[in-house]
Short mmCIF file of C-alpha atoms in Angstrom, two decimals:
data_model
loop_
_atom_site.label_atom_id
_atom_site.label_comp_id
_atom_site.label_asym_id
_atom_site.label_seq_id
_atom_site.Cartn_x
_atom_site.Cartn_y
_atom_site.Cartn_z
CA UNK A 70 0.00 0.00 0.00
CA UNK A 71 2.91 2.58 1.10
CA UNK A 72 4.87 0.98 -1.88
CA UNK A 73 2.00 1.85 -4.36
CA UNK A 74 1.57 5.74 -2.89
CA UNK A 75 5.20 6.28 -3.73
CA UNK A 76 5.42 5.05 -7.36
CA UNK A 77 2.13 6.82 -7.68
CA UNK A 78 4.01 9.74 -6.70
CA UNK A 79 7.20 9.19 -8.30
CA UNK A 80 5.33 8.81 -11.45
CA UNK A 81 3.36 11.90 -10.87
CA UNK A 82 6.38 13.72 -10.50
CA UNK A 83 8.28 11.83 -13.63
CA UNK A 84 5.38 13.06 -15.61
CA UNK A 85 5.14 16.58 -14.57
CA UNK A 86 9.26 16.83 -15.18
CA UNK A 87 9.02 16.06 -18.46
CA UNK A 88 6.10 18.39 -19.35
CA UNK A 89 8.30 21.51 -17.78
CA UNK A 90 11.38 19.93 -19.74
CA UNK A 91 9.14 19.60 -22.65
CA UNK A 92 8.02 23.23 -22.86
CA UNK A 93 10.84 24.92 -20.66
CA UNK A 94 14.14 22.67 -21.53
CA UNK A 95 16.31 21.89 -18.10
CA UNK A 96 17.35 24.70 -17.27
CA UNK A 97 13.81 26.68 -17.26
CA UNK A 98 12.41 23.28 -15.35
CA UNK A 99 12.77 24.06 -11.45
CA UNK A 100 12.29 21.58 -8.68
CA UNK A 101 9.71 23.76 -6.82
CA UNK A 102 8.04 24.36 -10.11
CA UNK A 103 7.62 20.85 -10.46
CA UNK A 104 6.42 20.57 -6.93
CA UNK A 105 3.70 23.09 -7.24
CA UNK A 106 2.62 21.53 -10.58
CA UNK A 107 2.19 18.29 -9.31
CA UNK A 108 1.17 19.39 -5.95
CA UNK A 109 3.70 17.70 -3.87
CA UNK A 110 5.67 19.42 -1.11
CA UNK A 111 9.22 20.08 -2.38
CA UNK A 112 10.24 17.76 0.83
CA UNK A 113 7.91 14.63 -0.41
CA UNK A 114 9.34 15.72 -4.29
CA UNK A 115 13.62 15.59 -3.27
CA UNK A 116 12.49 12.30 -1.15
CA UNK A 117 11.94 10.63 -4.37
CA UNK A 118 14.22 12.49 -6.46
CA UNK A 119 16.75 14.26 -4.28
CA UNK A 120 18.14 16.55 -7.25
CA UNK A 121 17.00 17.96 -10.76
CA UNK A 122 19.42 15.42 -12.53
CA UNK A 123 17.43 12.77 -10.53
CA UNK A 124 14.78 13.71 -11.77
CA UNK A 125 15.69 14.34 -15.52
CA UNK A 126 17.33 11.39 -15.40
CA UNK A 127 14.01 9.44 -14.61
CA UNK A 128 12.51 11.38 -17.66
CA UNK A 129 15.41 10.21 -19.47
CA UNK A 130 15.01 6.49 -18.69
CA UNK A 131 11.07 6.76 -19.46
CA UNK A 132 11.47 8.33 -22.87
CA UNK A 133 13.81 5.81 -24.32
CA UNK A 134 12.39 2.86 -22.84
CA UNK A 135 9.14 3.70 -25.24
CA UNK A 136 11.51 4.26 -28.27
CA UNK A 137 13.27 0.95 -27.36
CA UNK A 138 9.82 -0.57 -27.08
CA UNK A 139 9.09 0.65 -30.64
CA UNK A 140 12.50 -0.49 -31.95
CA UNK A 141 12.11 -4.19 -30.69
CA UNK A 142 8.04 -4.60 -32.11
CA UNK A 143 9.22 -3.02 -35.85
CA UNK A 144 12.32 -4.98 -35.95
CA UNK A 145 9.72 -8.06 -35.14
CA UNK A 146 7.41 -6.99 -38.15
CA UNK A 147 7.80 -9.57 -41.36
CA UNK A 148 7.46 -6.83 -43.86
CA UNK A 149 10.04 -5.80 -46.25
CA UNK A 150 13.26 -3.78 -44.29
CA UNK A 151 12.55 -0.86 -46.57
CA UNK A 152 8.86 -0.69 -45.35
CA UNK A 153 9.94 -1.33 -41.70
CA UNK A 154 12.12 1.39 -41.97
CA UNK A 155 9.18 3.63 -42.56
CA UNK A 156 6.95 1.89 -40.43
CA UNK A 157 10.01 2.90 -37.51
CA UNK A 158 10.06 6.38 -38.31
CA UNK A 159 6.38 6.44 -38.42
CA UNK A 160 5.96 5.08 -34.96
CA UNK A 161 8.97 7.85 -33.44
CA UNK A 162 6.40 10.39 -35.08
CA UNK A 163 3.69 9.17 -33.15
CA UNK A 164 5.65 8.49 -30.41
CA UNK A 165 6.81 12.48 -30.44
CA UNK A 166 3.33 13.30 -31.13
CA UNK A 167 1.62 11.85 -28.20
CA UNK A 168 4.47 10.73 -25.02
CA UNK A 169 5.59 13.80 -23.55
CA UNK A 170 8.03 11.87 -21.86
CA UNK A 171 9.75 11.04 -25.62
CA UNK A 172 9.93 14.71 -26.30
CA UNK A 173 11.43 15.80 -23.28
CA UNK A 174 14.05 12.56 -23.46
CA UNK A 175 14.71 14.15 -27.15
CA UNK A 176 15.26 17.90 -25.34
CA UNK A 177 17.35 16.95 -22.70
CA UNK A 178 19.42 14.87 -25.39
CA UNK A 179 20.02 18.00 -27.82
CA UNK A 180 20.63 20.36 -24.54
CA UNK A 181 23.31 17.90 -23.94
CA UNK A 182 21.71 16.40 -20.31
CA UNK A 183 22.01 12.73 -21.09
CA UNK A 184 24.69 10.50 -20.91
CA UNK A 185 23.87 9.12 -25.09
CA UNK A 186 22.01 10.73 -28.15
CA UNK A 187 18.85 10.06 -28.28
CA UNK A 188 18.89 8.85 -31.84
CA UNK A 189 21.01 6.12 -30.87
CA UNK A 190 18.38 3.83 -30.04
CA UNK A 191 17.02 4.07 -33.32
CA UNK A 192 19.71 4.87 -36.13
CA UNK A 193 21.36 1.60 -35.97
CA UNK A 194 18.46 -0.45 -36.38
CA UNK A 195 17.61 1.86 -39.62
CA UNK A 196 20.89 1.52 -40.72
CA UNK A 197 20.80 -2.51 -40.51
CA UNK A 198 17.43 -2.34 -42.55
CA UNK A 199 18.54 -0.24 -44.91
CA UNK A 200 21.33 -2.23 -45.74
CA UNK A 201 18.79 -5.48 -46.04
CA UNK A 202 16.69 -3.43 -48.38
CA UNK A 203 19.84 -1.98 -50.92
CA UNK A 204 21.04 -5.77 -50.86
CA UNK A 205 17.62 -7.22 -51.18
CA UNK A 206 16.91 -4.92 -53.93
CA UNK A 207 14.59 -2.43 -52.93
CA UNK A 208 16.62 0.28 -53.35
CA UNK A 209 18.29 1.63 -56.57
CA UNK A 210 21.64 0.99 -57.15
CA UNK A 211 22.86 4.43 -56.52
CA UNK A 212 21.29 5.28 -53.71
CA UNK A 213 23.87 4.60 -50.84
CA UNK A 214 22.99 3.70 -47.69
CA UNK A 215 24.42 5.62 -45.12
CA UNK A 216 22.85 8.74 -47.02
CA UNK A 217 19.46 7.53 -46.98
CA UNK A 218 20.19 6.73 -42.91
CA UNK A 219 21.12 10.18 -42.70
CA UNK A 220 17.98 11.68 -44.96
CA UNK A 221 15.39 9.41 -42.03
CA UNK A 222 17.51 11.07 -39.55
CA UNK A 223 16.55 14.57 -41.09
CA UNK A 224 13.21 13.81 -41.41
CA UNK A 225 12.50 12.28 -37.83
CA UNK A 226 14.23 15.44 -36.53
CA UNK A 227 12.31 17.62 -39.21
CA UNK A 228 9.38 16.32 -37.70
CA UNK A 229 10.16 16.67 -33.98
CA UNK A 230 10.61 20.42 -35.29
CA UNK A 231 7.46 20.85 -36.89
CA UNK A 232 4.94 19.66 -33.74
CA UNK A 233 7.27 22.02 -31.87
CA UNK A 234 6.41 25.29 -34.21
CA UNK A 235 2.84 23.38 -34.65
CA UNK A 236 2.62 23.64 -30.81
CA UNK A 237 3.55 27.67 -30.80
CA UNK A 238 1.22 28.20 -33.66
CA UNK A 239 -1.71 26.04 -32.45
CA UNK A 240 -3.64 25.84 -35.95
CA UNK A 241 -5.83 22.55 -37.22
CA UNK A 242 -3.03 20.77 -38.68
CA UNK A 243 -2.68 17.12 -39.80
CA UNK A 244 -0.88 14.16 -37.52
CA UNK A 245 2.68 13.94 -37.80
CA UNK A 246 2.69 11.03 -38.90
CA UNK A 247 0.10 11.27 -41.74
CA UNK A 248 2.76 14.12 -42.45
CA UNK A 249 5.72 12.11 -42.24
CA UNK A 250 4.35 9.46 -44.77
CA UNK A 251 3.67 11.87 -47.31
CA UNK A 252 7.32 13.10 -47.39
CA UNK A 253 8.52 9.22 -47.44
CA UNK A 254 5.96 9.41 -50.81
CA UNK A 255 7.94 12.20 -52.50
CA UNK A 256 11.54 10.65 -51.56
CA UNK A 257 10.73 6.84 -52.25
CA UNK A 258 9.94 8.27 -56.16
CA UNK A 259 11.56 11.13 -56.19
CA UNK A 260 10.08 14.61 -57.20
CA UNK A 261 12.04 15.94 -60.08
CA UNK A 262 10.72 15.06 -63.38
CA UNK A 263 12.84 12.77 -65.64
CA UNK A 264 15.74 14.71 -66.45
CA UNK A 265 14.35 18.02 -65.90
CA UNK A 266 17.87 18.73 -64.46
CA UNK A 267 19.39 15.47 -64.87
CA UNK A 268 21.94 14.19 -63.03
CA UNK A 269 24.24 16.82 -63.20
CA UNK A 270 22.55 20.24 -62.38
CA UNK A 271 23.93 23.31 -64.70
CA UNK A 272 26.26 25.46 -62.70
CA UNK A 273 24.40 28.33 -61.14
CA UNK A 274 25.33 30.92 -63.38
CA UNK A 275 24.61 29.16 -66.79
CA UNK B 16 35.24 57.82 -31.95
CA UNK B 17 33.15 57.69 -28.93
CA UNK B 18 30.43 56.29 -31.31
CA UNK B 19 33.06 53.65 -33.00
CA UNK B 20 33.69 52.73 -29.47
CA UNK B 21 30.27 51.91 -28.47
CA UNK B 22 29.28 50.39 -31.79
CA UNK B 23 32.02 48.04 -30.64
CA UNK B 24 30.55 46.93 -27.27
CA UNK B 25 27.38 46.80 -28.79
CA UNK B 26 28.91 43.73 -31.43
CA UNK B 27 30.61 42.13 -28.73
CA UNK B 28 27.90 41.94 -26.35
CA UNK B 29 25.41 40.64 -29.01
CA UNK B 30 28.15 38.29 -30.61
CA UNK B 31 28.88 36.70 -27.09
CA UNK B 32 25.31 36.66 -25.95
CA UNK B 33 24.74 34.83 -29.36
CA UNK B 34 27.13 32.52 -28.49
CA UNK B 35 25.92 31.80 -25.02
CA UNK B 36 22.23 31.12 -26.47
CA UNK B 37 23.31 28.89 -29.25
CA UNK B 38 24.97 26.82 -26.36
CA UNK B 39 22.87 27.27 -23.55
CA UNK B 40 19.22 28.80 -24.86
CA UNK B 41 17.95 31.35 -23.40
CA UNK B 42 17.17 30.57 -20.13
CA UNK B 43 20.60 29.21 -19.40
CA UNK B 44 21.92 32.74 -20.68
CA UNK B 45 22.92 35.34 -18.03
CA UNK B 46 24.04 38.75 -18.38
CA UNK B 47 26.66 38.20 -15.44
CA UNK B 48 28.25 35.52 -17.88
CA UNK B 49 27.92 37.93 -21.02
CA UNK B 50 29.68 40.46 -19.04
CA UNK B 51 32.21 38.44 -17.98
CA UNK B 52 33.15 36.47 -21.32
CA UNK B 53 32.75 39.92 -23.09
CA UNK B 54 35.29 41.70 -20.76
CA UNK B 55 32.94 44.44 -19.92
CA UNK B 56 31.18 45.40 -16.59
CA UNK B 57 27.28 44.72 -16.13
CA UNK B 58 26.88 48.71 -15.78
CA UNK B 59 28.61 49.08 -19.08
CA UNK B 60 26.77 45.84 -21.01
CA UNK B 61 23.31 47.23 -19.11
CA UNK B 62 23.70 50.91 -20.39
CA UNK B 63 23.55 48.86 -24.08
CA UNK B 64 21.13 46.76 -23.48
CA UNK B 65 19.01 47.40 -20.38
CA UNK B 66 17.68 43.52 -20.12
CA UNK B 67 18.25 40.15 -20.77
CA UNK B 68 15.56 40.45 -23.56
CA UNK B 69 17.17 43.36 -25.14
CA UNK B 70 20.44 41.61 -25.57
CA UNK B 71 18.45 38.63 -27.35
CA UNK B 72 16.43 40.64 -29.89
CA UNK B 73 19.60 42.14 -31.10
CA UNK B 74 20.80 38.89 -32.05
CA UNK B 75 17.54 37.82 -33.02
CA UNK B 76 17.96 40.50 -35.33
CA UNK B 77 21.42 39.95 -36.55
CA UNK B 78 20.55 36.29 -37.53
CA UNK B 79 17.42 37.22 -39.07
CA UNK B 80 19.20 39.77 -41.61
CA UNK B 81 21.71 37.38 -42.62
CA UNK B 82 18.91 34.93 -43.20
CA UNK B 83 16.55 37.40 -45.59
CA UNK B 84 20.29 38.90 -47.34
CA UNK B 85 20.53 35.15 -48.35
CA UNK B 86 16.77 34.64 -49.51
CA UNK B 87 17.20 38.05 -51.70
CA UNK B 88 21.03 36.82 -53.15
CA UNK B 89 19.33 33.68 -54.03
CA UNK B 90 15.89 35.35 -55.37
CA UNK B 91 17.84 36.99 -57.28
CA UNK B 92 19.79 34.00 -59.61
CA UNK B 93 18.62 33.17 -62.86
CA UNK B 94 19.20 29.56 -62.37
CA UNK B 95 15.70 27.35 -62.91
CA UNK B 96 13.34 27.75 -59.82
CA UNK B 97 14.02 24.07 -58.52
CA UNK B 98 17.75 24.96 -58.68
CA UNK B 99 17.06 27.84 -56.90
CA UNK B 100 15.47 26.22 -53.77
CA UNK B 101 18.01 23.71 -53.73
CA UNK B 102 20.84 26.57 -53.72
CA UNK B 103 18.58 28.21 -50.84
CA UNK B 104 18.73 25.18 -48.29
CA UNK B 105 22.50 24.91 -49.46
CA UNK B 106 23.76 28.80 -48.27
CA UNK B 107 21.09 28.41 -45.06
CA UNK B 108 22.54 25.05 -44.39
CA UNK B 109 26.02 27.05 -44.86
CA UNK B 110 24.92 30.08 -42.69
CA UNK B 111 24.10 28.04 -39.80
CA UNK B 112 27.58 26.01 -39.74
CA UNK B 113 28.93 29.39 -39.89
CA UNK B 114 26.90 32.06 -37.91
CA UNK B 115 26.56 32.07 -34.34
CA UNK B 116 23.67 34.41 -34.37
CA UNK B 117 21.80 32.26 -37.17
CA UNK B 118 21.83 29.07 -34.86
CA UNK B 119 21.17 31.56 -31.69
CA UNK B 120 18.44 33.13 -33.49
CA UNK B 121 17.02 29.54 -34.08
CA UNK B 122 17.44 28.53 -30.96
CA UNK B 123 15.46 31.49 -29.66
CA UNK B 124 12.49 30.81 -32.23
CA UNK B 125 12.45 27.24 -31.14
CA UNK B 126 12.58 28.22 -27.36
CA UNK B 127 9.36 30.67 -28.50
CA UNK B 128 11.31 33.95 -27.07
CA UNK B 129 10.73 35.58 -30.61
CA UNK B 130 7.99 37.39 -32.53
CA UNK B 131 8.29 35.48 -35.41
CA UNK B 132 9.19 31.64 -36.72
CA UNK B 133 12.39 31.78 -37.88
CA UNK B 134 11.48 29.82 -40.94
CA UNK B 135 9.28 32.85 -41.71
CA UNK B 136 11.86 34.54 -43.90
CA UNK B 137 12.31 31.82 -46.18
CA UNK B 138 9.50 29.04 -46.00
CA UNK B 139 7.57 31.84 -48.38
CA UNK B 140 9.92 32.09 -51.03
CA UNK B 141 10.94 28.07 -51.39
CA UNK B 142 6.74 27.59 -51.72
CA UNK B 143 6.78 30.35 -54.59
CA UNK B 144 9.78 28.86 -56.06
CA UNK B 145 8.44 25.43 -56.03
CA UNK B 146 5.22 26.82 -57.53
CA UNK B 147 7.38 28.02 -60.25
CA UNK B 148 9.08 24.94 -60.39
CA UNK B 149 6.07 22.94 -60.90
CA UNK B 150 4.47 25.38 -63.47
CA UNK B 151 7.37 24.84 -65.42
CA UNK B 152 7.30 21.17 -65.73
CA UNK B 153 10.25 20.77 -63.58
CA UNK B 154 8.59 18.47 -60.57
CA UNK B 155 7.12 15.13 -61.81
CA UNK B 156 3.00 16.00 -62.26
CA UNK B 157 2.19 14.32 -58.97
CA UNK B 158 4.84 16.15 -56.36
CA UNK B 159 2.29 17.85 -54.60
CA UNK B 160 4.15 21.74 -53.99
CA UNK B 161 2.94 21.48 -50.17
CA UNK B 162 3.98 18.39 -49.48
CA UNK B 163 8.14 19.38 -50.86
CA UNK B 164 7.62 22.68 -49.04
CA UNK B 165 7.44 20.73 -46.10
CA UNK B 166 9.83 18.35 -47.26
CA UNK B 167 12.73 21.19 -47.59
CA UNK B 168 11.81 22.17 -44.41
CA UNK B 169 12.27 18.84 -42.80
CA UNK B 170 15.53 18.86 -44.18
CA UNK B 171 16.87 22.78 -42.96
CA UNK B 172 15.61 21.22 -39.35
CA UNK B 173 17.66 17.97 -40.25
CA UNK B 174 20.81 19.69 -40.76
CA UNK B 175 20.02 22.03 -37.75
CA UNK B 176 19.88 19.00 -35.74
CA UNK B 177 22.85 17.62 -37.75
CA UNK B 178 25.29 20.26 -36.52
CA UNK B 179 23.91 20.37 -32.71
CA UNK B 180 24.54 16.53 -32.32
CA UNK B 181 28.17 16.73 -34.48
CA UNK B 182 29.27 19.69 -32.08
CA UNK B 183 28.59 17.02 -29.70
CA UNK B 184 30.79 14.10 -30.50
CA UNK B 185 33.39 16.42 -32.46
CA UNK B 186 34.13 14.08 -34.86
CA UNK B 187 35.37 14.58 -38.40
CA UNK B 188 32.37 14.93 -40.82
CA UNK B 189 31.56 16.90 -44.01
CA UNK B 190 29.98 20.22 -44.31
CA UNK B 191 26.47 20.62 -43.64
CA UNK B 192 25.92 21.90 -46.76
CA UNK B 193 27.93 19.11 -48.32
CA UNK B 194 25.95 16.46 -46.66
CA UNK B 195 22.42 18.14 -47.42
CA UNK B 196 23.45 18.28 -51.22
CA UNK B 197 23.49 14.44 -50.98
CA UNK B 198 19.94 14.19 -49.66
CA UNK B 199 18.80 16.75 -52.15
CA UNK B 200 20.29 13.70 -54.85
CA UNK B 201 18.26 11.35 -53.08
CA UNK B 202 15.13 13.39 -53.18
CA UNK B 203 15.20 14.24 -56.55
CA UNK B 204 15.13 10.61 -58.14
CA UNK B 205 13.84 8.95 -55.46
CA UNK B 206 15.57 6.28 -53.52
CA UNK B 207 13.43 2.83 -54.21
CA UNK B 208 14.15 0.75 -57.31
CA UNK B 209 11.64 1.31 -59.62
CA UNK B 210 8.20 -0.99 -58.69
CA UNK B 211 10.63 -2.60 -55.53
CA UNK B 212 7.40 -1.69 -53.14
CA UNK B 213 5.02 -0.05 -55.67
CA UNK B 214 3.20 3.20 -55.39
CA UNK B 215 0.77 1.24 -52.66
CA UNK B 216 3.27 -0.73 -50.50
CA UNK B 217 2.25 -3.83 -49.08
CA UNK B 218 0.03 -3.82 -45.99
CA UNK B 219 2.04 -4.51 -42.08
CA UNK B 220 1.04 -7.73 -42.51
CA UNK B 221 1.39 -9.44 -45.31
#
């Protein structure tokens, strides 16, 4: 009973953290902030977590324990590795989109507050699958691998930017993810049409 | 030469507040540190810019004019209007490897302590571009214009992210711009082999 009052409260207090962190980044997030918020003394709150690292750290651990999550059930899906590789950076959108927790993991991580990047849990695997598709196939010839890794990079950290300026501007917009898969649309075809520049773009000043 | 003199402190103080922000955001900026790293007493710093908010605007400011100087160079080429937005995430990509106050001033819109978006300036001009582009035959008939605006987007946030996480690990990588010109290769032709997954890819479980 006393054991399930204090992870109700350390979970109260994990989840408030990460909203502050979220909005206010760690060095606008306060300990008596996050007290008030979650309407715990600041005594009962340093009990639990007896500094702000504590504390971040917790948000820290929360955050990429749902990316892991997400890593391990794509990696277990049957479908070709280019599709999984979508079907990855689909699920980061959504997990951006909806876990607080993932977005302030992904703050603290470009402030430079945690101990790894937080694209390290994910890359990898995307690299791995990406090398599965290009020998299986599924990509063309010429597209090399590690630049493709880096373009899913871009746009999982293009899209942790947009439902940041989303959030600021507060207009009806679509899901991130319903975003995100229209982009993968344009790049898996390509947008230019057949040699309308070709290969080799004329210099700028033709 | 009183004037010369104070122009000076002026570009110090808003070159080594821009410096603090782009490392530390805003709310991990103080003017005790400014005056300190810039050599100058708080009195003096505080008789050129009476706040903490006053000292980021100015370099708000300064990264915002060397963003719209680049938008109006570009504007300005003759080169064909899908060239031209490619050039534009190139010399962006280029000022914000180079500029202090570019990545401070991004910083700052992403922390919401500016009027603005910083993507304000140039978002505009890459959708009237691509407009152009499409007009002109030079995007395959179903790139939707929208959808790429976004898609360049994704990838000036990419390389933002890019250069945070490399200033991290400090190890030896290519320009920014460099790198992004690779993507732009990938985007342009597309990255599956042709028919590998089909326009309709296969559903999760197949």
């Amino acid at each position: 009973m006393r054991q399930e009052r204090a992870e109700r409260t350390r979970a109260a207090a994990v989840r408030t953290t990460a909203a502050e962190i979220d909005l206010k980044g760690y060095d606008g997030t306060s300990l008596s902030a996050v007290s008030k918020i979650a309407g715990m003394s600041v005594g009962a709150l340093t009990f639990h977590f007896p500094s702000k690292n504590d504390l971040a750290n917790a948000v820290w651990q929360a955050g990429q324990s749902l990316l892991r999550e997400a890593v391990e059930r794509v990696a277990a899906n049957r479908t070709p590795p280019l599709l999984r590789v979508i079907e990855l950076s689909l699920v980061i959108a959504d997990l951006m989109e909806k876990e607080t927790t993932v977005r302030a993991a992904i703050r603290l991580s470009r402030e430079s507050h945690t101990p790894s990047h937080w694209s390290d849990c994910w890359v990898p695997e995307v690299r791995r699958l990406l090398s599965e598709a290009h020998r299986g196939g599924q990509l063309s010839e010429d597209t090399p691998v590690e630049d493709l890794t880096v373009l899913v990079q871009y746009l999982v950290d293009g899209t942790e930017a947009y439902l940041r300026a989303r959030r600021d501007t507060e207009q009806g917009y679509g899901s991130a993810a319903a975003q995100l898969e229209r982009l993968w649309a344009l790049v898996l075809t390509g947008v230019q049409d057949a040699g309308a520049l070709g290969r080799n773009p004329p210099p700028a000043r033709s």
